[in-house]
Coordinates of C-alpha atoms in Angstrom, one line a residue:
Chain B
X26 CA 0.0 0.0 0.0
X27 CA 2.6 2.3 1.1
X28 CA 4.4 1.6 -2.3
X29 CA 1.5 2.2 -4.3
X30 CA 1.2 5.8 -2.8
X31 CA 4.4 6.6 -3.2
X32 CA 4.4 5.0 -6.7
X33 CA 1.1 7.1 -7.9
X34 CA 0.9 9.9 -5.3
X35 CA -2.5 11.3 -5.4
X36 CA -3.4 15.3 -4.6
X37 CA -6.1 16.1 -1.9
X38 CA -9.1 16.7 -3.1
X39 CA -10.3 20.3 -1.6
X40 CA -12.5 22.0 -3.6
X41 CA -15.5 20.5 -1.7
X42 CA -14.0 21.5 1.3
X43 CA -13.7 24.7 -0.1
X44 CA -16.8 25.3 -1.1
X45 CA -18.5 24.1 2.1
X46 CA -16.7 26.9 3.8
X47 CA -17.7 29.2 1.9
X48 CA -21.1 28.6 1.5
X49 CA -21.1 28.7 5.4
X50 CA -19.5 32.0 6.3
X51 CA -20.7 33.5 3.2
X52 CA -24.8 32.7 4.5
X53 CA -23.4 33.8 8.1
X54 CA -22.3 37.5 6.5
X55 CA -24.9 37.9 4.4
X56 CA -27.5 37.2 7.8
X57 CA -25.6 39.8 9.2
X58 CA -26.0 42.8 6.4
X59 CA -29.1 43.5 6.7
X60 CA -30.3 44.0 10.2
X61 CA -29.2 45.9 13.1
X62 CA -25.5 45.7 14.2
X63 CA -26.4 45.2 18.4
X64 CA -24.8 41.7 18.4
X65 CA -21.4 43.7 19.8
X66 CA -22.8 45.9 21.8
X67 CA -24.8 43.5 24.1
X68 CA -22.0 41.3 23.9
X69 CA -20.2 43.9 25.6
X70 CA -23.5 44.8 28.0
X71 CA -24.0 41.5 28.8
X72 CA -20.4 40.7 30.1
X73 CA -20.7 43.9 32.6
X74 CA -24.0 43.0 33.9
X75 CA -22.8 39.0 34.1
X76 CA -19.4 40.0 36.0
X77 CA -21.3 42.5 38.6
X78 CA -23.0 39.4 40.1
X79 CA -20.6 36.2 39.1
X80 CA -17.0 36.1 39.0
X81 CA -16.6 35.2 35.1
X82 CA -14.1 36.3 32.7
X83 CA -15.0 37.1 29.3
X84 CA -13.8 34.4 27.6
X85 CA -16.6 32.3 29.4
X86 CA -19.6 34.1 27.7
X87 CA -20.5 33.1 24.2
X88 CA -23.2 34.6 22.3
X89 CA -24.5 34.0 18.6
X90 CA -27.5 34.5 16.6
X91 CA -28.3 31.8 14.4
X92 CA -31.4 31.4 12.1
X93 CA -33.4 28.2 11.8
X94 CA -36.0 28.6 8.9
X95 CA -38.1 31.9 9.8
X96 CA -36.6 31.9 13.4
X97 CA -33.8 33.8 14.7
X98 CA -32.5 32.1 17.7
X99 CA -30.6 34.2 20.5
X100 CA -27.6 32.0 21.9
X101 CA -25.9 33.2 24.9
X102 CA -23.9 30.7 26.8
X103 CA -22.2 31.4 29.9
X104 CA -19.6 29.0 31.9
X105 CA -19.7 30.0 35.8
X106 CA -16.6 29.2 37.5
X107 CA -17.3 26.7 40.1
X108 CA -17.7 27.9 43.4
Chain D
X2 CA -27.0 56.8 -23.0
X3 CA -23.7 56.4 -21.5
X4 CA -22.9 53.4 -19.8
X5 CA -20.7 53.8 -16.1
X6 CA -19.6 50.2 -15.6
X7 CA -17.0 50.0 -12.6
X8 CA -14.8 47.0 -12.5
X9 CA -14.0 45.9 -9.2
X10 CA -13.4 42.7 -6.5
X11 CA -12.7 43.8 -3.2
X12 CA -9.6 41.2 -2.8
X13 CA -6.6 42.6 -4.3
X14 CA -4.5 40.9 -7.4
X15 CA -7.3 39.0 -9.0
X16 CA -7.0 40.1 -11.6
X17 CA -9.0 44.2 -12.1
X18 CA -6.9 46.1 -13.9
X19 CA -6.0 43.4 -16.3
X20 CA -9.4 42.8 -17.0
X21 CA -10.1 46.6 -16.8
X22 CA -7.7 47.3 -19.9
X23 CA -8.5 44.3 -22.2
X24 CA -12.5 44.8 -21.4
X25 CA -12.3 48.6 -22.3
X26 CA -10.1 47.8 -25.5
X27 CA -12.5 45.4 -26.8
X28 CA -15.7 47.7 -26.4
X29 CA -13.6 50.2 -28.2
X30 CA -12.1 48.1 -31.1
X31 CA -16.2 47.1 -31.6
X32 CA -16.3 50.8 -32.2
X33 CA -17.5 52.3 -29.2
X34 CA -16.0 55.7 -27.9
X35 CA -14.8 54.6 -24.4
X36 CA -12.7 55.8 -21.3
X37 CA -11.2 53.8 -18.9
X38 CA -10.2 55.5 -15.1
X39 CA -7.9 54.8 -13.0
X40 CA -9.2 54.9 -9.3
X41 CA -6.2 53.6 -7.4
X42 CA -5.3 57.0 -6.0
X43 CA -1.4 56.9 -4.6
X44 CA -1.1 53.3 -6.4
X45 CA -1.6 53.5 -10.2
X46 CA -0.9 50.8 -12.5
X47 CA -3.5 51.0 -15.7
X48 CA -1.0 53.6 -17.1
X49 CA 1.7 50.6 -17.5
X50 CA -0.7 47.9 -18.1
X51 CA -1.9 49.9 -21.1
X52 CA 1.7 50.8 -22.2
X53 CA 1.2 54.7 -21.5
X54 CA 3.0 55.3 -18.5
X55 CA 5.1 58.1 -20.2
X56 CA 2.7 59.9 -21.6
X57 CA 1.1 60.9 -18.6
X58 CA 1.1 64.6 -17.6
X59 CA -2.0 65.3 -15.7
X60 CA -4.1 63.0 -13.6
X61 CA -7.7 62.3 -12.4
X62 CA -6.9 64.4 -9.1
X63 CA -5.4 67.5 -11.4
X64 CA -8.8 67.6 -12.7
X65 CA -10.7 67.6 -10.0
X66 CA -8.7 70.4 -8.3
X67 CA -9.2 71.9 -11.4
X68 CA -5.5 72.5 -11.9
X69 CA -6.2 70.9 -15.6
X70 CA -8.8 70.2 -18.0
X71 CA -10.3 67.0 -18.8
X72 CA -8.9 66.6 -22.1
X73 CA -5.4 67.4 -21.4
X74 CA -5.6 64.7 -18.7
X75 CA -7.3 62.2 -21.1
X76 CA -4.4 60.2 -22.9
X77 CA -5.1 58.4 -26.5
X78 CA -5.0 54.6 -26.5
X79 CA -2.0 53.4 -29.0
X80 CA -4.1 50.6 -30.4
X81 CA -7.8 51.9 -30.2
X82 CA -8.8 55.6 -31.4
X83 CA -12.0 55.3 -29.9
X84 CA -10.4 54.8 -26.4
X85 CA -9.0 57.0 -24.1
X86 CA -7.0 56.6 -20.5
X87 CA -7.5 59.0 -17.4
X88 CA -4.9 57.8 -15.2
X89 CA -5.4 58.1 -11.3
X90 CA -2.5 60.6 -9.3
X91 CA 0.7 58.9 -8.1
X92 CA 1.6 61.3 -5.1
X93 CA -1.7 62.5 -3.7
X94 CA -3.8 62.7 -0.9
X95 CA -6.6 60.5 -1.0
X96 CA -9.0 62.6 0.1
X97 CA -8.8 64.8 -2.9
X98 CA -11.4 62.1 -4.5
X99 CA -14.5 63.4 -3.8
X100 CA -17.7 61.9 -4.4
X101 CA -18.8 65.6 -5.9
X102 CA -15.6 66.2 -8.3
X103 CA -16.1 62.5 -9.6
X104 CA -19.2 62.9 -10.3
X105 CA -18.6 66.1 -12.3
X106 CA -15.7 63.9 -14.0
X107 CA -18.4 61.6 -15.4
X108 CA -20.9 64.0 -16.2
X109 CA -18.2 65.7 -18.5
X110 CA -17.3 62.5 -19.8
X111 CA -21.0 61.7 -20.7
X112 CA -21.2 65.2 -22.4
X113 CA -17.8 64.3 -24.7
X114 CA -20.2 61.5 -26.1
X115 CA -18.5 58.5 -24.1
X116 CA -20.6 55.7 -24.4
X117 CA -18.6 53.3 -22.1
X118 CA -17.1 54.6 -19.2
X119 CA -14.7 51.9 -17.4
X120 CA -13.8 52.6 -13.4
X121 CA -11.1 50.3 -12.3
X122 CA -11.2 50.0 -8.8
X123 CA -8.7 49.7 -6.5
X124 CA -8.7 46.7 -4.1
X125 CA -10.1 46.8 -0.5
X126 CA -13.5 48.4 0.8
X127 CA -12.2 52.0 1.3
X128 CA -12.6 55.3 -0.3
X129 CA -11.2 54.8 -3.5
X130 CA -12.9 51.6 -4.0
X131 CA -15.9 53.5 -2.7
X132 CA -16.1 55.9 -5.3
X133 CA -15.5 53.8 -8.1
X134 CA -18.6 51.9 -7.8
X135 CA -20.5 54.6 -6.8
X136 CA -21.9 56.0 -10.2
X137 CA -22.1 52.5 -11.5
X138 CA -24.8 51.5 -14.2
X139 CA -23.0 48.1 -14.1
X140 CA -20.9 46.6 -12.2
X141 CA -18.2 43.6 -13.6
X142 CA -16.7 41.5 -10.3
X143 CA -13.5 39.9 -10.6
X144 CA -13.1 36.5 -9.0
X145 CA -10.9 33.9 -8.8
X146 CA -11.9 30.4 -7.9
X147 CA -10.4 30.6 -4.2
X148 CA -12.1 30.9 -0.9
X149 CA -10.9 34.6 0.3
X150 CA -11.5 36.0 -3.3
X151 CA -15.0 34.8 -3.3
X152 CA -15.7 36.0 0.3
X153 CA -14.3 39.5 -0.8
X154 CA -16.9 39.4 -3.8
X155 CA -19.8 38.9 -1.8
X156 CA -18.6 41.7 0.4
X157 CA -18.4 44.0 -2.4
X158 CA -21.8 43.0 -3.8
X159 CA -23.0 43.8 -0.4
X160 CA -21.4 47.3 -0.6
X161 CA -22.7 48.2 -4.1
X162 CA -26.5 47.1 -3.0
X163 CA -25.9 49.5 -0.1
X164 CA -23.6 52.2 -1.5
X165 CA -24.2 52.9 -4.8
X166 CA -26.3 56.3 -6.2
X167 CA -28.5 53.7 -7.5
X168 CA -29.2 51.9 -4.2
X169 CA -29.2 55.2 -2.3
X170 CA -32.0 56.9 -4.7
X171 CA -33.8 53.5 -4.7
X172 CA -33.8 53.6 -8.8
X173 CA -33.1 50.4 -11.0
X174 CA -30.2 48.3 -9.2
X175 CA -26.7 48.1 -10.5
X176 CA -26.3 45.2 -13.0
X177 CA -24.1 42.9 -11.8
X178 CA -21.9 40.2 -13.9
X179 CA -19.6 37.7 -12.3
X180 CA -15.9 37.5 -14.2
X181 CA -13.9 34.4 -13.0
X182 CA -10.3 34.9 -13.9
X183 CA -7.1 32.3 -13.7
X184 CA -9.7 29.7 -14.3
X185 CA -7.6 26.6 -14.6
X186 CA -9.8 23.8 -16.2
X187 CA -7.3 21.3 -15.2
X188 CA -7.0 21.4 -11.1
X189 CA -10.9 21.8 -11.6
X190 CA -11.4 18.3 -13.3
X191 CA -9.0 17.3 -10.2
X192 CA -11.1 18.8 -7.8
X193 CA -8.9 20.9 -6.5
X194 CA -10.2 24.4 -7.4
X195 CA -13.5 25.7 -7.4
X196 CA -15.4 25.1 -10.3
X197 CA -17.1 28.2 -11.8
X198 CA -20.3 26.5 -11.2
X199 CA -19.5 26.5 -7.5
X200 CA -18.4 30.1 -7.8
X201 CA -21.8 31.2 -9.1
X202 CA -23.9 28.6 -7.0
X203 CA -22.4 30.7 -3.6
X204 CA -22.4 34.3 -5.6
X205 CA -25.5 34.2 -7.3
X206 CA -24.8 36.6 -9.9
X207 CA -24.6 36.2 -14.0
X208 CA -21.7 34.9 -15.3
X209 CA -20.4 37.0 -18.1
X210 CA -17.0 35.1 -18.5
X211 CA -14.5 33.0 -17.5
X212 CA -10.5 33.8 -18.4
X213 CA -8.2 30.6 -18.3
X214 CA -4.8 30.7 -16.4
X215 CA -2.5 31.8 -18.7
X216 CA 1.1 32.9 -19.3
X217 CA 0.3 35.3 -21.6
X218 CA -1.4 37.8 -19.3
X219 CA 1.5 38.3 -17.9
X220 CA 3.2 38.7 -21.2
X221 CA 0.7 41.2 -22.1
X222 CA 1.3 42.9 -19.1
X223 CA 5.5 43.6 -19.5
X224 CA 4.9 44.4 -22.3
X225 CA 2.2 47.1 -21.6
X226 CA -0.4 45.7 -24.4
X227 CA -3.4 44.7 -23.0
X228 CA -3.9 40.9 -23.0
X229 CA -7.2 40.8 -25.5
X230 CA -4.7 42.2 -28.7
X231 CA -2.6 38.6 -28.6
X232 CA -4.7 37.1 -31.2
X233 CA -4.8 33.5 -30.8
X234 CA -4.8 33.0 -27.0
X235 CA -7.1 31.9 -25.3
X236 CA -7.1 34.8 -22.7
X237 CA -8.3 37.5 -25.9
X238 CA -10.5 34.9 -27.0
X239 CA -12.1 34.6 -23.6
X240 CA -12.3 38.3 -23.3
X241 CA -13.3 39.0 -26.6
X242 CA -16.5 37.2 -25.3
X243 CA -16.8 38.8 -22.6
X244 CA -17.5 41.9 -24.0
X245 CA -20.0 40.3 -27.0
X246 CA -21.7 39.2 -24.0
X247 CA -22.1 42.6 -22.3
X248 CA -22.9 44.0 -25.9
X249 CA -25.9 41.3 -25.4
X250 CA -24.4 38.6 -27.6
X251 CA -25.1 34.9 -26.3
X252 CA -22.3 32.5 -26.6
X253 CA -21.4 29.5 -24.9
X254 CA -18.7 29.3 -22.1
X255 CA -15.2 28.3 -24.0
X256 CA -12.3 27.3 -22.0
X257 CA -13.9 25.7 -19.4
X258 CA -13.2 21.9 -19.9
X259 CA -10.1 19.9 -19.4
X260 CA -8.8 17.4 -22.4
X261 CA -5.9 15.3 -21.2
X262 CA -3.2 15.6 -23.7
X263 CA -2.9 12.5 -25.8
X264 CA 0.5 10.2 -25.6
X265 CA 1.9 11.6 -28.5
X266 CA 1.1 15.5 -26.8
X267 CA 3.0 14.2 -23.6
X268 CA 6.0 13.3 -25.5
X269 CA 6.3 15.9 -27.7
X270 CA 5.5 18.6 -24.5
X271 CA 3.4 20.6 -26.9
X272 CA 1.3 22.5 -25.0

């Protein structure tokens, strides 16, 4: 097997991959065009009002809007440090 | 009624100015009076890509300041009477491109009797770039079959349905056509590029043509003739039908397969 490969290397095959990505980010920046920008600015909100009552670092809060057929779905995750 | 058609791409090196300089030779070789502008304020290269680079004496920003007229700024093609260059400053500021003193640029240019007018853009999403498309009947995006080039083209389309006079004054929406450049037939059939058919599947835009990979762009380009005069390639043949299409010819897509040379081809090495 080994000698075989080496024999008749073979290239990767990316442009699927390629394309994939794309077609991902490319939907995820195009969501983003058209409404309001306030994903950064509540990020931001968020983490103050989180960190006044819970000791978290900013790392720990995740937050993404995603869309599922005609729903947009709020994601905010947050990891509190154990106690 | 004067055409503004701005040729842009957001990602840099794809291939703008080349395309910019062979698409306005061939609308003017059809006959068309046309002008092709340099927008790349600071960073000007359609001057040496059309072979005039010393024969420039005044610039797009000169005229705008007013400091010289249109047609002493306005070079003569070599090849092509009908066509005529306004090359973009060298040395100055930036900000001297303003969206008013372009706009009375074109409107002058309309009143000479231009029928085509040609804005190559200068990469990125910034001023210059800004005001090339802004005027923009039609707009011609340069891709090449690679992720961040494709990204970049979305992101301009974005711009140009947000930014543009016509988006602004909520009139007729800038006619977009999707230009695929270094195309190489060959890694497509090995899957390892982007096919154009991806490329247009994530774009969504027309296709207006596809230029192979090919030496002799750059060729063309030391030797400041624009690539569409070298009869006989298959980059002038793939832009010749680019601009029959945008005169509203329909032709089918050339280039675009892959033959694997025969035995006698391999040993021989002919291309």
């Amino acid at each position: 097997m080994a000698l075989l490969s080496f024999l008749f290397p073979s290239k990767p095959k990316t442009a699927s991959m390629a394309k994939e990505r794309l077609q991902i980010i490319i939907a995820r920046e195009r969501n983003g065009r058209g409404g309001p920008d306030f994903l950064p600015a509540l990020h931001k909100e968020l983490i103050e009002v989180i960190s006044k009552y819970t000791r978290v670092s900013p790392e720990d809060i995740k937050i993404s809007l995603d869309r599922q057929g005609n729903l947009e779905v709020l994601d905010v995750n947050v990891v509190l440090p154990d106690a | 009624m004067a055409r503004i058609i701005v040729v842009t791409s957001g990602k840099g090196g794809v291939g703008k100015t080349t395309s910019s300089a062979s698409f306005s030779s061939g609308l003017a070789m059809r006959g068309h009076k046309t002008v092709v502008i340099d927008f790349d304020v600071g960073l000007r290269n359609l001057d040496l890509i059309m072979g005039c680079e010393r024969r420039v004496v005044y610039d797009l920003i000169n005229v705008i300041n007013k400091e010289a007229t249109l047609n002493q700024a306005l070079i003569k093609d070599k090849h092509c009477d009908n066509l005529f260059i306004l090359p973009a400053s060298q040395t100055r500021d930036k900000e001297a491109l303003t969206e008013t003193g372009v706009e009375s640029i074109l409107n002058e240019l309309v009143n000479m009797g231009f029928e085509y007018i040609v804005c190559d853009s200068p990469a990125g999403i910034e001023h210059g770039a800004l005001m090339a498309l802004t005027f923009a009947d039609e707009a011609i995006i340069v891709t090449n079959p690679e992720v961040s080039s494709v990204r970049d083209s979305d992101r301009i389309l974005g711009i140009i349905q947000a930014k543009s006079r016509r988006a602004q004054t909520g009139s007729e929406p800038v006619k977009e056509h999707l230009l695929i450049t270094r195309y190489s037939p060959k890694r497509v059939a090995a899957d390892e590029m982007l096919s154009y058919q991806d490329v247009q599947e994530i774009l969504r835009i027309p296709l207006i043509g596809i230029i192979p990979e090919s030496e002799s762009v750059l060729h063309a380009s030391n030797q400041g003739n624009p690539a569409i005069h070298f009869k006989g390639t298959d980059v002038a043949e793939a832009y010749e039908d680019v601009v029959s299409r945008f005169l509203g010819e329909e032709l089918e897509l050339r280039f675009t397969n892959y033959e694997k040379p025969g035995l006698l081809q391999r040993i021989f090495g002919a291309k």
